Amino acid sequence: AVQDYDVVVIGAGGAGFAAAMEAKKAGASVVLLEKMPSIGGNTLISGAEMNAANNWVQETKGIKDSKESHYQDTLKGGDNVGNPAMVRVLTDNATNAAEWLKDEIKVEFLSDHLFQFGGHSVPRALIPKGHTGAEVVTKLKAKADQMQIPVKTETKAEELLKNDEGRVVGVKAKTAAGQEITFNAKKGVVIATGGFGSNVEMRKKYNPILDESYMSTDTPGTTGDGIVMGEKIGAAITNMESIQTYPICNPKTGVISLVADTRFDGAILVNQSGKRFVEELERRDVISKAILAQEGKYAYQVWNQAVGDIGKTVDVHKDEYDMLVKEGMLIKADTLEEAAKHFNIPVTDLQKTIDRVNGFVKNGKDVDFNHRGKLIEMKEGPWYIEKAVPSVHHTMGGLVIDPETHVLDNNGKTIAGLYAAGEVTGVVHGKNRLGGNAISDIFVFGRIAGQNVAAQK
Ligand code: ADP
């Protein structure tokens, strides 16, 4: 079968939806292809917090920030390997993209709370209602329906089609039922297929350390298809060895722990001996490495009710909380002693650690690890202790794009008719993506891709 559109977008995560909507808004006919039975990709299961300097919540809370500071943090957070021009586009346009989500897509963000993810100078991450991508993806889907953008699930893109002049003019896809469909794209194709964290073979090919001994936080569809399809028709790829583990994940399943977002509100990390070993707001790669250097290659995150009450993560992630408790990976207890006993942590040493942190709160300085955020005095129970391990989370490498989201070939030339945005691209985050920057990335560059592809003749 053959179907004709102006624009074909591959992958119904955040980047794909943003591209499809902008292209449609500009007057193009658009189809969105998704290989899985359900939409949303990693965008759906993420916390979906979004960094945006000078956002409206910062304004209300009187937090001073600047696009320049977001730019500097992002570049530095990736060891200055990210492309500066791309990081500039990201940080200059993140707030616009956040306002677009709020005003046009009707995504609800918390009006009074922000996260300061590791590596950021100030709290600048907007938090969607429910602290997950469900709020974002639900609203994107509703808007796409309203705009009459067809979203074809169980339709896997398998090959990019070029014409004689080398222009990308369509996509060959296969449905779950086995039907082959050629989607012609008069104006162009946008690749928004996400990363490759769930593809163990591909991980090992580019970074052998991250083999099957690591679990992944990612959805099963995160297998690098767009990178492979692009490479096949001459697209350049880069930075493939840069694969990020998220430090605080469920030791049984590898699933990211959002209950443990108390870390951004003052929870501390300790090892089996009850001792701190890393700054809790360090970069994800640094914390992951530090955890793997501890006895047993795991860590415990410790907080009390006072810290828990700030972000209420136990309430907003009730299902995850119940699961962790059932699996014995999280304990809530009235006394620290009882909580520590569950994991065989020596309570006197743990109490010493907490007393020391409480001292830092009083003196205003963490002389051990120089915590850059706000540590909170933890005196009273109930206490929470959660066991955690690092798990593969984000692949920073991928297709080479320019600031207009054109996919480039190995000579640095644009491949006509081909655009890409989101985790499938490899030039924004350098060696390490900072928390809250993926959502900014997918919406900033997804929108640019949609606008530019629709503007093609
Ligand atoms: P991003 O954050 O960059 O938008 P996501 O992981 O949220 O990435 O979304 C990518 C989506 O692309 C997922 O829903 C995934 O299932 C889908 N996808 C991956 N490969 C293909 C493919 N070959 N054809 C269609 N959809 C794909």
CSV table of N, CA, C and O in Angstrom, one decimal, residues 285-397:
chain,number,residue,atom,x,y,z
A,285,ASP,N,26.3,10.9,36.0
A,285,ASP,CA,27.4,10.0,35.7
A,285,ASP,C,28.4,9.9,36.9
A,285,ASP,O,28.8,8.8,37.3
A,286,VAL,N,28.6,11.0,37.6
A,286,VAL,CA,29.5,11.1,38.8
A,286,VAL,C,28.9,10.2,39.9
A,286,VAL,O,29.5,9.4,40.6
A,287,ILE,N,27.6,10.4,40.2
A,287,ILE,CA,26.9,9.7,41.3
A,287,ILE,C,26.9,8.2,40.9
A,287,ILE,O,27.2,7.4,41.8
A,288,SER,N,26.6,7.9,39.7
A,288,SER,CA,26.5,6.5,39.3
A,288,SER,C,27.8,5.8,39.5
A,288,SER,O,27.9,4.7,40.1
A,289,LYS,N,28.9,6.4,39.1
A,289,LYS,CA,30.2,5.9,39.3
A,289,LYS,C,30.6,5.7,40.8
A,289,LYS,O,31.2,4.7,41.2
A,290,ALA,N,30.2,6.7,41.5
A,290,ALA,CA,30.5,6.7,43.0
A,290,ALA,C,29.7,5.5,43.6
A,290,ALA,O,30.3,4.8,44.5
A,291,ILE,N,28.5,5.3,43.2
A,291,ILE,CA,27.7,4.2,43.7
A,291,ILE,C,28.4,2.8,43.4
A,291,ILE,O,28.5,2.0,44.3
A,292,LEU,N,28.8,2.7,42.2
A,292,LEU,CA,29.4,1.4,41.7
A,292,LEU,C,30.8,1.2,42.4
A,292,LEU,O,31.3,0.1,42.5
A,293,ALA,N,31.3,2.2,43.0
A,293,ALA,CA,32.6,2.1,43.8
A,293,ALA,C,32.3,1.7,45.2
A,293,ALA,O,33.3,1.4,46.0
A,294,GLN,N,31.0,1.6,45.7
A,294,GLN,CA,30.7,1.3,47.1
A,294,GLN,C,30.6,-0.3,47.2
A,294,GLN,O,30.4,-1.0,46.2
A,295,GLU,N,30.7,-0.7,48.4
A,295,GLU,CA,30.5,-2.1,48.7
A,295,GLU,C,29.1,-2.6,48.2
A,295,GLU,O,28.1,-1.9,48.4
A,296,GLY,N,29.1,-3.6,47.4
A,296,GLY,CA,27.8,-4.1,46.9
A,296,GLY,C,27.3,-3.4,45.6
A,296,GLY,O,26.3,-3.8,45.0
A,297,LYS,N,28.0,-2.3,45.3
A,297,LYS,CA,27.6,-1.5,44.1
A,297,LYS,C,26.1,-1.0,44.1
A,297,LYS,O,25.4,-1.0,43.1
A,298,TYR,N,25.7,-0.6,45.4
A,298,TYR,CA,24.4,0.0,45.5
A,298,TYR,C,24.5,1.1,46.5
A,298,TYR,O,25.6,1.3,47.2
A,299,ALA,N,23.4,1.9,46.6
A,299,ALA,CA,23.4,3.0,47.6
A,299,ALA,C,22.1,3.0,48.3
A,299,ALA,O,21.1,2.3,47.9
A,300,TYR,N,22.0,3.7,49.4
A,300,TYR,CA,20.7,4.0,50.0
A,300,TYR,C,20.4,5.5,50.0
A,300,TYR,O,21.3,6.3,50.3
A,301,GLN,N,19.2,5.8,49.7
A,301,GLN,CA,18.8,7.2,49.9
A,301,GLN,C,17.9,7.3,51.1
A,301,GLN,O,17.0,6.5,51.4
A,302,VAL,N,18.3,8.3,51.9
A,302,VAL,CA,17.7,8.5,53.3
A,302,VAL,C,17.0,9.8,53.4
A,302,VAL,O,17.6,10.9,53.0
A,303,TRP,N,15.8,9.9,53.8
A,303,TRP,CA,15.1,11.1,54.1
A,303,TRP,C,14.1,11.0,55.2
A,303,TRP,O,13.7,9.8,55.5
A,304,ASN,N,13.6,12.1,55.8
A,304,ASN,CA,12.6,12.0,56.8
A,304,ASN,C,11.3,12.7,56.2
A,304,ASN,O,11.3,13.2,55.1
A,305,GLN,N,10.3,12.7,57.1
A,305,GLN,CA,9.0,13.2,56.6
A,305,GLN,C,9.1,14.7,56.2
A,305,GLN,O,8.5,15.1,55.3
A,306,ALA,N,9.9,15.5,56.9
A,306,ALA,CA,10.1,16.9,56.7
A,306,ALA,C,10.5,17.1,55.2
A,306,ALA,O,10.1,18.0,54.5
A,307,VAL,N,11.5,16.3,54.8
A,307,VAL,CA,12.0,16.4,53.4
A,307,VAL,C,10.9,15.9,52.5
A,307,VAL,O,10.7,16.5,51.4
A,308,GLY,N,10.3,14.8,52.8
A,308,GLY,CA,9.3,14.2,52.0
A,308,GLY,C,8.1,15.1,51.7
A,308,GLY,O,7.5,15.1,50.6
A,309,ASP,N,7.8,15.9,52.7
A,309,ASP,CA,6.6,16.8,52.6
A,309,ASP,C,6.9,17.9,51.6
A,309,ASP,O,5.9,18.5,51.1
A,310,ILE,N,8.1,18.2,51.2
A,310,ILE,CA,8.4,19.3,50.3
A,310,ILE,C,7.8,19.0,48.9
A,310,ILE,O,7.1,19.7,48.3
A,311,GLY,N,8.2,17.8,48.4
A,311,GLY,CA,7.8,17.4,47.0
A,311,GLY,C,6.7,16.4,47.0
A,311,GLY,O,6.1,16.1,45.9
A,312,LYS,N,6.4,15.8,48.1
A,312,LYS,CA,5.3,14.8,48.2
A,312,LYS,C,5.4,13.7,47.2
A,312,LYS,O,4.4,13.3,46.6
A,313,THR,N,6.6,13.3,47.0
A,313,THR,CA,6.9,12.3,45.9
A,313,THR,C,6.2,10.9,46.3
A,313,THR,O,5.8,10.2,45.4
A,314,VAL,N,6.0,10.6,47.6
A,314,VAL,CA,5.4,9.3,47.9
A,314,VAL,C,3.9,9.4,47.5
A,314,VAL,O,3.4,8.4,47.0
A,315,ASP,N,3.3,10.5,47.6
A,315,ASP,CA,1.9,10.7,47.2
A,315,ASP,C,1.7,10.7,45.7
A,315,ASP,O,0.8,10.0,45.2
A,316,VAL,N,2.6,11.4,45.1
A,316,VAL,CA,2.4,11.5,43.6
A,316,VAL,C,2.8,10.3,42.9
A,316,VAL,O,2.4,10.1,41.7
A,317,HIS,N,3.7,9.5,43.5
A,317,HIS,CA,4.1,8.3,42.8
A,317,HIS,C,3.7,7.1,43.7
A,317,HIS,O,4.5,6.2,44.0
A,318,LYS,N,2.5,7.0,44.1
A,318,LYS,CA,2.0,6.0,45.0
A,318,LYS,C,2.2,4.6,44.5
A,318,LYS,O,2.6,3.7,45.3
A,319,ASP,N,1.9,4.4,43.2
A,319,ASP,CA,2.1,3.0,42.7
A,319,ASP,C,3.5,2.5,42.8
A,319,ASP,O,3.8,1.4,43.2
A,320,GLU,N,4.5,3.4,42.5
A,320,GLU,CA,5.9,3.1,42.6
A,320,GLU,C,6.2,2.8,44.0
A,320,GLU,O,6.9,1.9,44.3
A,321,TYR,N,5.8,3.7,44.9
A,321,TYR,CA,6.1,3.5,46.3
A,321,TYR,C,5.6,2.2,46.9
A,321,TYR,O,6.4,1.4,47.5
A,322,ASP,N,4.3,1.8,46.5
A,322,ASP,CA,3.8,0.6,47.0
A,322,ASP,C,4.6,-0.6,46.5
A,322,ASP,O,4.9,-1.6,47.2
A,323,MET,N,5.0,-0.5,45.3
A,323,MET,CA,5.8,-1.6,44.6
A,323,MET,C,7.2,-1.7,45.3
A,323,MET,O,7.6,-2.8,45.7
A,324,LEU,N,7.8,-0.6,45.6
A,324,LEU,CA,9.1,-0.6,46.2
A,324,LEU,C,9.0,-1.2,47.7
A,324,LEU,O,9.9,-2.0,48.1
A,325,VAL,N,8.0,-0.8,48.4
A,325,VAL,CA,7.8,-1.4,49.7
A,325,VAL,C,7.6,-2.9,49.7
A,325,VAL,O,8.2,-3.6,50.4
A,326,LYS,N,6.7,-3.3,48.7
A,326,LYS,CA,6.4,-4.7,48.6
A,326,LYS,C,7.6,-5.5,48.3
A,326,LYS,O,7.8,-6.6,48.7
A,327,GLU,N,8.5,-4.9,47.4
A,327,GLU,CA,9.7,-5.6,47.1
A,327,GLU,C,10.8,-5.6,48.1
A,327,GLU,O,11.9,-6.1,47.9
A,328,GLY,N,10.5,-4.8,49.2
A,328,GLY,CA,11.5,-4.7,50.3
A,328,GLY,C,12.6,-3.7,49.9
A,328,GLY,O,13.7,-3.6,50.6
A,329,MET,N,12.5,-2.9,48.9
A,329,MET,CA,13.5,-2.0,48.4
A,329,MET,C,13.3,-0.6,49.1
A,329,MET,O,14.2,0.3,48.9
A,330,LEU,N,12.2,-0.4,49.8
A,330,LEU,CA,12.0,0.9,50.5
A,330,LEU,C,11.3,0.6,51.8
A,330,LEU,O,10.4,-0.2,51.9
A,331,ILE,N,11.8,1.2,52.9
A,331,ILE,CA,11.2,1.0,54.2
A,331,ILE,C,10.8,2.4,54.7
A,331,ILE,O,11.6,3.4,54.6
A,332,LYS,N,9.6,2.5,55.3
A,332,LYS,CA,9.2,3.7,56.0
A,332,LYS,C,9.0,3.2,57.5
A,332,LYS,O,8.4,2.2,57.7
A,333,ALA,N,9.7,3.9,58.4
A,333,ALA,CA,9.6,3.5,59.8
A,333,ALA,C,9.6,4.7,60.7
A,333,ALA,O,10.1,5.8,60.3
A,334,ASP,N,9.0,4.6,61.9
A,334,ASP,CA,8.9,5.7,62.8
A,334,ASP,C,10.2,6.1,63.3
A,334,ASP,O,10.5,7.3,63.5
A,335,THR,N,11.1,5.1,63.6
A,335,THR,CA,12.4,5.5,64.1
A,335,THR,C,13.5,5.1,63.1
A,335,THR,O,13.3,4.2,62.2
A,336,LEU,N,14.6,5.9,63.2
A,336,LEU,CA,15.7,5.6,62.2
A,336,LEU,C,16.2,4.2,62.5
A,336,LEU,O,16.6,3.5,61.5
A,337,GLU,N,16.2,3.8,63.7
A,337,GLU,CA,16.8,2.5,64.1
A,337,GLU,C,16.0,1.4,63.3
A,337,GLU,O,16.6,0.5,62.7
A,338,GLU,N,14.7,1.5,63.4
A,338,GLU,CA,13.9,0.5,62.7
A,338,GLU,C,14.1,0.4,61.2
A,338,GLU,O,14.3,-0.6,60.6
A,339,ALA,N,14.2,1.6,60.6
A,339,ALA,CA,14.5,1.7,59.2
A,339,ALA,C,15.9,1.1,58.8
A,339,ALA,O,16.0,0.4,57.9
A,340,ALA,N,16.8,1.5,59.6
A,340,ALA,CA,18.2,1.1,59.3
A,340,ALA,C,18.3,-0.5,59.5
A,340,ALA,O,19.0,-1.1,58.7
A,341,LYS,N,17.6,-1.0,60.4
A,341,LYS,CA,17.7,-2.4,60.7
A,341,LYS,C,17.2,-3.2,59.5
A,341,LYS,O,17.8,-4.3,59.2
A,342,HIS,N,16.2,-2.7,58.8
A,342,HIS,CA,15.7,-3.4,57.6
A,342,HIS,C,16.7,-3.7,56.6
A,342,HIS,O,16.7,-4.7,55.9
A,343,PHE,N,17.7,-2.8,56.5
A,343,PHE,CA,18.8,-3.0,55.5
A,343,PHE,C,20.1,-3.3,56.2
A,343,PHE,O,21.2,-3.3,55.5
A,344,ASN,N,20.1,-3.6,57.5
A,344,ASN,CA,21.4,-3.9,58.2
A,344,ASN,C,22.4,-2.8,58.1
A,344,ASN,O,23.6,-3.1,58.0
A,345,ILE,N,21.9,-1.6,58.1
A,345,ILE,CA,22.8,-0.4,58.2
A,345,ILE,C,23.1,-0.1,59.6
A,345,ILE,O,22.2,-0.1,60.4
A,346,PRO,N,24.4,0.0,60.0
A,346,PRO,CA,24.6,0.3,61.5
A,346,PRO,C,24.0,1.7,61.8
A,346,PRO,O,24.5,2.7,61.3
A,347,VAL,N,23.1,1.6,62.7
A,347,VAL,CA,22.3,2.8,63.0
A,347,VAL,C,23.1,4.0,63.7
A,347,VAL,O,22.8,5.1,63.4
A,348,THR,N,24.0,3.6,64.5
A,348,THR,CA,24.8,4.7,65.2
A,348,THR,C,25.6,5.4,64.1
A,348,THR,O,25.7,6.7,64.2
A,349,ASP,N,26.2,4.7,63.1
A,349,ASP,CA,26.9,5.5,62.1
A,349,ASP,C,26.0,6.3,61.2
A,349,ASP,O,26.3,7.4,60.8
A,350,LEU,N,24.8,5.7,60.9
A,350,LEU,CA,23.9,6.5,60.1
A,350,LEU,C,23.4,7.7,60.9
A,350,LEU,O,23.3,8.8,60.3
A,351,GLN,N,23.1,7.6,62.2
A,351,GLN,CA,22.7,8.7,63.0
A,351,GLN,C,23.8,9.8,63.0
A,351,GLN,O,23.6,11.0,62.9
A,352,LYS,N,25.1,9.3,63.1
A,352,LYS,CA,26.2,10.3,63.1
A,352,LYS,C,26.2,11.1,61.8
A,352,LYS,O,26.5,12.3,61.7
A,353,THR,N,26.0,10.3,60.7
A,353,THR,CA,26.0,11.0,59.3
A,353,THR,C,24.9,12.1,59.3
A,353,THR,O,25.1,13.2,58.8
A,354,ILE,N,23.7,11.7,59.8
A,354,ILE,CA,22.6,12.7,59.8
A,354,ILE,C,22.9,13.8,60.7
A,354,ILE,O,22.6,15.0,60.3
A,355,ASP,N,23.4,13.6,61.9
A,355,ASP,CA,23.8,14.7,62.8
A,355,ASP,C,24.8,15.6,62.1
A,355,ASP,O,24.7,16.9,62.3
A,356,ARG,N,25.7,15.1,61.4
A,356,ARG,CA,26.7,15.9,60.7
A,356,ARG,C,26.1,16.8,59.6
A,356,ARG,O,26.3,17.9,59.5
A,357,VAL,N,25.1,16.2,58.9
A,357,VAL,CA,24.4,16.9,57.8
A,357,VAL,C,23.6,18.0,58.5
A,357,VAL,O,23.6,19.2,58.1
A,358,ASN,N,22.9,17.7,59.6
A,358,ASN,CA,22.2,18.7,60.4
A,358,ASN,C,23.1,19.9,60.8
A,358,ASN,O,22.7,21.0,60.8
A,359,GLY,N,24.3,19.5,61.2
A,359,GLY,CA,25.3,20.6,61.5
A,359,GLY,C,25.6,21.5,60.3
A,359,GLY,O,25.7,22.7,60.4
A,360,PHE,N,25.7,20.8,59.1
A,360,PHE,CA,26.0,21.6,57.9
A,360,PHE,C,24.8,22.6,57.6
A,360,PHE,O,25.0,23.7,57.2
A,361,VAL,N,23.6,22.1,57.9
A,361,VAL,CA,22.4,23.0,57.7
A,361,VAL,C,22.5,24.2,58.6
A,361,VAL,O,22.3,25.3,58.1
A,362,LYS,N,22.9,24.0,59.8
A,362,LYS,CA,23.0,25.1,60.8
A,362,LYS,C,24.1,26.1,60.3
A,362,LYS,O,23.9,27.3,60.4
A,363,ASN,N,25.3,25.5,59.9
A,363,ASN,CA,26.4,26.4,59.6
A,363,ASN,C,26.3,26.9,58.1
A,363,ASN,O,27.2,27.7,57.7
A,364,GLY,N,25.4,26.4,57.4
A,364,GLY,CA,25.2,26.9,56.0
A,364,GLY,C,26.2,26.3,55.0
A,364,GLY,O,26.3,26.8,53.9
A,365,LYS,N,27.0,25.3,55.4
A,365,LYS,CA,28.0,24.8,54.5
A,365,LYS,C,28.3,23.3,54.7
A,365,LYS,O,28.5,22.9,55.8
A,366,ASP,N,28.2,22.6,53.6
A,366,ASP,CA,28.5,21.1,53.6
A,366,ASP,C,30.0,21.0,53.4
A,366,ASP,O,30.4,21.0,52.2
A,367,VAL,N,30.8,20.9,54.4
A,367,VAL,CA,32.2,20.8,54.2
A,367,VAL,C,32.7,19.5,53.7
A,367,VAL,O,33.8,19.3,53.2
A,368,ASP,N,31.8,18.5,53.7
A,368,ASP,CA,32.2,17.1,53.2
A,368,ASP,C,32.1,17.1,51.7
A,368,ASP,O,33.0,16.6,51.0
A,369,PHE,N,30.9,17.4,51.2
A,369,PHE,CA,30.7,17.2,49.8
A,369,PHE,C,30.2,18.5,49.1
A,369,PHE,O,29.9,18.4,47.9
A,370,ASN,N,30.1,19.6,49.8
A,370,ASN,CA,29.7,20.8,49.1
A,370,ASN,C,28.4,20.8,48.4
A,370,ASN,O,28.3,21.1,47.2
A,371,HIS,N,27.4,20.3,49.0
A,371,HIS,CA,26.1,20.2,48.4
A,371,HIS,C,25.6,21.5,47.9
A,371,HIS,O,25.6,22.5,48.7
A,372,ARG,N,25.3,21.6,46.6
A,372,ARG,CA,25.0,22.9,46.0
A,372,ARG,C,23.6,23.4,46.2
A,372,ARG,O,23.3,24.5,45.9
A,373,GLY,N,22.7,22.5,46.7
A,373,GLY,CA,21.3,22.9,46.8
A,373,GLY,C,21.0,23.3,48.3
A,373,GLY,O,21.8,23.9,49.0
A,374,LYS,N,19.9,22.8,48.7
A,374,LYS,CA,19.5,23.1,50.1
A,374,LYS,C,19.3,21.8,50.9
A,374,LYS,O,18.4,21.1,50.7
A,375,LEU,N,20.2,21.6,51.8
A,375,LEU,CA,20.1,20.5,52.7
A,375,LEU,C,19.1,20.9,53.8
A,375,LEU,O,19.0,22.1,54.1
A,376,ILE,N,18.4,19.9,54.3
A,376,ILE,CA,17.3,20.2,55.3
A,376,ILE,C,17.7,19.5,56.6
A,376,ILE,O,18.2,18.4,56.6
A,377,GLU,N,17.4,20.1,57.7
A,377,GLU,CA,17.6,19.5,59.0
A,377,GLU,C,16.7,18.3,59.2
A,377,GLU,O,15.5,18.5,59.0
A,378,MET,N,17.2,17.1,59.4
A,378,MET,CA,16.4,15.9,59.6
A,378,MET,C,16.4,15.4,61.0
A,378,MET,O,17.4,14.9,61.4
A,379,LYS,N,15.3,15.7,61.8
A,379,LYS,CA,15.4,15.4,63.2
A,379,LYS,C,14.3,14.3,63.5
A,379,LYS,O,14.6,13.3,64.2
A,380,GLU,N,13.1,14.5,63.0
A,380,GLU,CA,12.0,13.6,63.4
A,380,GLU,C,11.6,12.6,62.3
A,380,GLU,O,11.8,12.9,61.1
A,381,GLY,N,11.1,11.5,62.7
A,381,GLY,CA,10.5,10.5,61.8
A,381,GLY,C,9.2,11.0,61.3
A,381,GLY,O,8.7,12.1,61.7
A,382,PRO,N,8.5,10.2,60.5
A,382,PRO,CA,9.0,8.9,60.0
A,382,PRO,C,10.2,9.0,59.1
A,382,PRO,O,10.3,10.1,58.5
A,383,TRP,N,10.9,8.0,59.0
A,383,TRP,CA,12.1,7.9,58.2
A,383,TRP,C,11.9,7.0,57.0
A,383,TRP,O,11.1,6.0,57.1
A,384,TYR,N,12.5,7.4,55.9
A,384,TYR,CA,12.5,6.5,54.7
A,384,TYR,C,13.9,6.2,54.3
A,384,TYR,O,14.8,7.0,54.2
A,385,ILE,N,14.1,4.9,53.9
A,385,ILE,CA,15.4,4.5,53.4
A,385,ILE,C,15.0,3.6,52.1
A,385,ILE,O,14.2,2.7,52.2
A,386,GLU,N,15.7,4.0,51.0
A,386,GLU,CA,15.4,3.3,49.7
A,386,GLU,C,16.7,2.8,49.2
A,386,GLU,O,17.7,3.5,49.1
A,387,LYS,N,16.7,1.6,48.7
A,387,LYS,CA,17.9,1.0,48.1
A,387,LYS,C,17.9,1.3,46.6
A,387,LYS,O,16.9,1.2,46.0
A,388,ALA,N,19.1,1.6,46.0
A,388,ALA,CA,19.1,2.0,44.6
A,388,ALA,C,20.4,1.6,43.9
A,388,ALA,O,21.4,1.4,44.5
A,389,VAL,N,20.2,1.3,42.6
A,389,VAL,CA,21.4,1.1,41.7
A,389,VAL,C,21.3,1.9,40.5
A,389,VAL,O,20.2,2.3,40.1
A,390,PRO,N,22.4,2.1,39.8
A,390,PRO,CA,22.4,2.8,38.5
A,390,PRO,C,21.8,1.9,37.4
A,390,PRO,O,22.0,0.7,37.5
A,391,SER,N,21.2,2.5,36.4
A,391,SER,CA,20.6,1.8,35.3
A,391,SER,C,20.7,2.6,34.1
A,391,SER,O,20.6,3.9,34.1
A,392,VAL,N,20.9,2.0,32.9
A,392,VAL,CA,21.1,2.7,31.7
A,392,VAL,C,19.8,3.6,31.4
A,392,VAL,O,18.7,3.1,31.4
A,393,HIS,N,20.1,4.9,31.1
A,393,HIS,CA,19.0,5.8,31.0
A,393,HIS,C,18.9,6.7,29.8
A,393,HIS,O,17.8,6.8,29.1
A,394,HIS,N,20.0,7.2,29.4
A,394,HIS,CA,19.9,8.2,28.2
A,394,HIS,C,21.1,8.0,27.3
A,394,HIS,O,22.2,7.8,27.8
A,395,THR,N,20.9,7.9,26.0
A,395,THR,CA,22.0,7.8,25.1
A,395,THR,C,22.2,9.2,24.5
A,395,THR,O,21.4,9.7,23.8
A,396,MET,N,23.4,9.8,24.8
A,396,MET,CA,23.7,11.1,24.3
A,396,MET,C,24.1,11.2,22.9
A,396,MET,O,23.9,12.2,22.2
A,397,GLY,N,24.6,10.1,22.3
A,397,GLY,CA,25.0,10.1,20.9
A,397,GLY,C,23.9,9.8,20.0
A,397,GLY,O,22.7,9.5,20.4
